């Protein structure tokens, strides 16, 4: 009995904080069907926790694996269960999962979903503030309530701490009875190393080295602060992406029992054998003989819980798969795998670090959650950070961040850290500045040649294949120049600018090559412009033109810093000419539209700008034309974020956003025809990609004109927020999140060309727009638009809170750094500013309080 009480006190204190995270979104039992919160670090892959407590989508072996359950479909894929013994001797056994949905009842042979035959809790709900997810389980037949809090550390500015291959599962069991009860929580998991979910059981034998009938091995270990099952394979080829190690462990010290295997799984007897063992007394009896190619292991922790008290039982699932190929023919590796020897070392280091990392993660989430921002803005910004931890993102051996555009079910979607997609997202730059810098070093250091041509899809391996994709994108290249300006400003790193400046300059000058985007160098993009619509626009159009204006302004500022006033003046001259053209020739009184024009001869077209490989001299297909494009002001949005001011007439910007809402908004999709992909359906509200209120739609318009995609909707919505059109901007953001409501779509998977699409991370821009936050590490200045309340801020290298209170006719401002250090010599609130002594730096947990009129 004494050991139970000691263990209980230990477990109650362990991860106590995580049970108390602030909830941004609650999902009731009718909105759980699609919930899948990814658990894993940046660049490590993930396993997801469903809204009902199941483990699903095991995407840990270097590729997407939607629908993969960590084994063969049926009963006995990974799950957790509970044993309860009441004071009167009555026992209960349940899977720690909510009930099945009726839609999953029917199947050809009565096996509709995984673990279909496991008794489940009757009631379930889900609470979320990414990276935390909490499953709330109850059942009137049981004397306990259980909450599972699952997470992986997420700490802005600290990519390594946010990049652990780990899922933390904390099961809090509350005894509702008047008597003490005995409880055991058990995790069951097959050793499926070698099976990444992309192939059938028979197919993946080709990746194995036959050794009799035994492929994978399970051993029990107890070292340092953890004990549990270590899973490895001496049969999977060590050169494959599927080779590695896994572990199922607990930091509990007492009450632990385990099984390294079960009986053979003929007629599903492995699960029966486990269930009979665990349900007898809540303890496991080890089986030393491993059977099956993927032996079934289990790990249990048994404790006693006093009446009306709660105890927390923690588990970790860790993994280590070092071989990644992505879109390369060669192994480019995983950065995270260089930080740990294997999955066991991940578990050992996690046990030592998690108390601190968990508190830092909670500190971040609490600061963000208490911001006086609309809930839907906090939800969209925070929940889309999950994309950074999906298989969309990885880090090669040297730590460089790379990205697909998104993920198909079992392969990456659209390779190459595509510049015209990644231009949109703001989360990386403002939360993980050093990671953003690695992308700039790739783009300008490796992907750009001596002419300024930038491969808009970078090849791998970087050392030999970076420029292997022979096409340049107008929006990709111009937007990347703007991102370079952003990352220089946020970091204040002059050496970074010096290192990359020659390449940045060439990438702008590429636009002026004969037959190129602005071949006559008049500040107007008339040339063939490949872009994020996956086609080439011919002639001036708002989307490319305003990106170009933003690049000219950014280049002007960088040239000044590099002591090139003549080049800076040239950029300013072209900018002024280009903005006049946009306002006078492209603005039709309501919005900006395209002028379709072509070169008279193919010889006058720079073919490096034609990604499709086919150039037109008349009647080009796939144009915007007179359409009202949802993201025509994307360059202006980014200019606001980066502090570059207005690129075109402010009145025209206001009118254009009003027109987008007037013409592209659909309160329902019931009457909308769409010949392409559908990301909004039925009675859902959305912003269309394009509308043609003045007629003149091309017979063959650009492919996505009738679609709805969240990244583009956010672009328009956040543009509205910057222009003070707050109500309509918030309406558009709310429409998106209403579609990703847990019932119809996962709140942690905004799709475009694949799951977890990178462009959706532009949602972080809403936080910037509503707080007016800007920071320059170059000038060591910070600015806000003051509003009463508390707000979160982050510049990618430090983060914290700012609190505004009214003080007479002015503002009292308290600025706090929660993590990192912040050089600060000037703080501006609107037109008023406060100067500090040169060299002033706020360290972690330091604050300043000032008053400004």
Tab-separated table of C-alpha atoms in Angstrom, residues 20 31 101-102 117 121 258 315 339 488 518 636 639 695 732 800 853:
chain	number	residue	atom	x	y	z
A	20	UNK	CA	-4.600	23.238	-16.292
A	31	UNK	CA	-17.882	17.681	-33.229
A	101	UNK	CA	-19.928	7.252	-34.411
A	102	UNK	CA	-22.972	5.582	-35.997
A	117	UNK	CA	-14.462	-4.478	-30.253
A	121	UNK	CA	-16.477	5.284	-22.486
A	258	UNK	CA	4.868	-5.076	-18.965
A	315	UNK	CA	3.386	7.904	-20.738
A	339	UNK	CA	20.442	15.073	-31.469
A	488	UNK	CA	16.928	41.077	-41.519
A	518	UNK	CA	10.099	43.836	-66.473
A	636	UNK	CA	0.248	45.133	-49.798
A	639	UNK	CA	4.155	45.402	-46.852
A	695	UNK	CA	-18.256	39.897	-67.112
A	732	UNK	CA	-14.105	35.707	-43.192
A	800	UNK	CA	6.338	38.145	-24.294
A	853	UNK	CA	0.442	60.533	-24.317
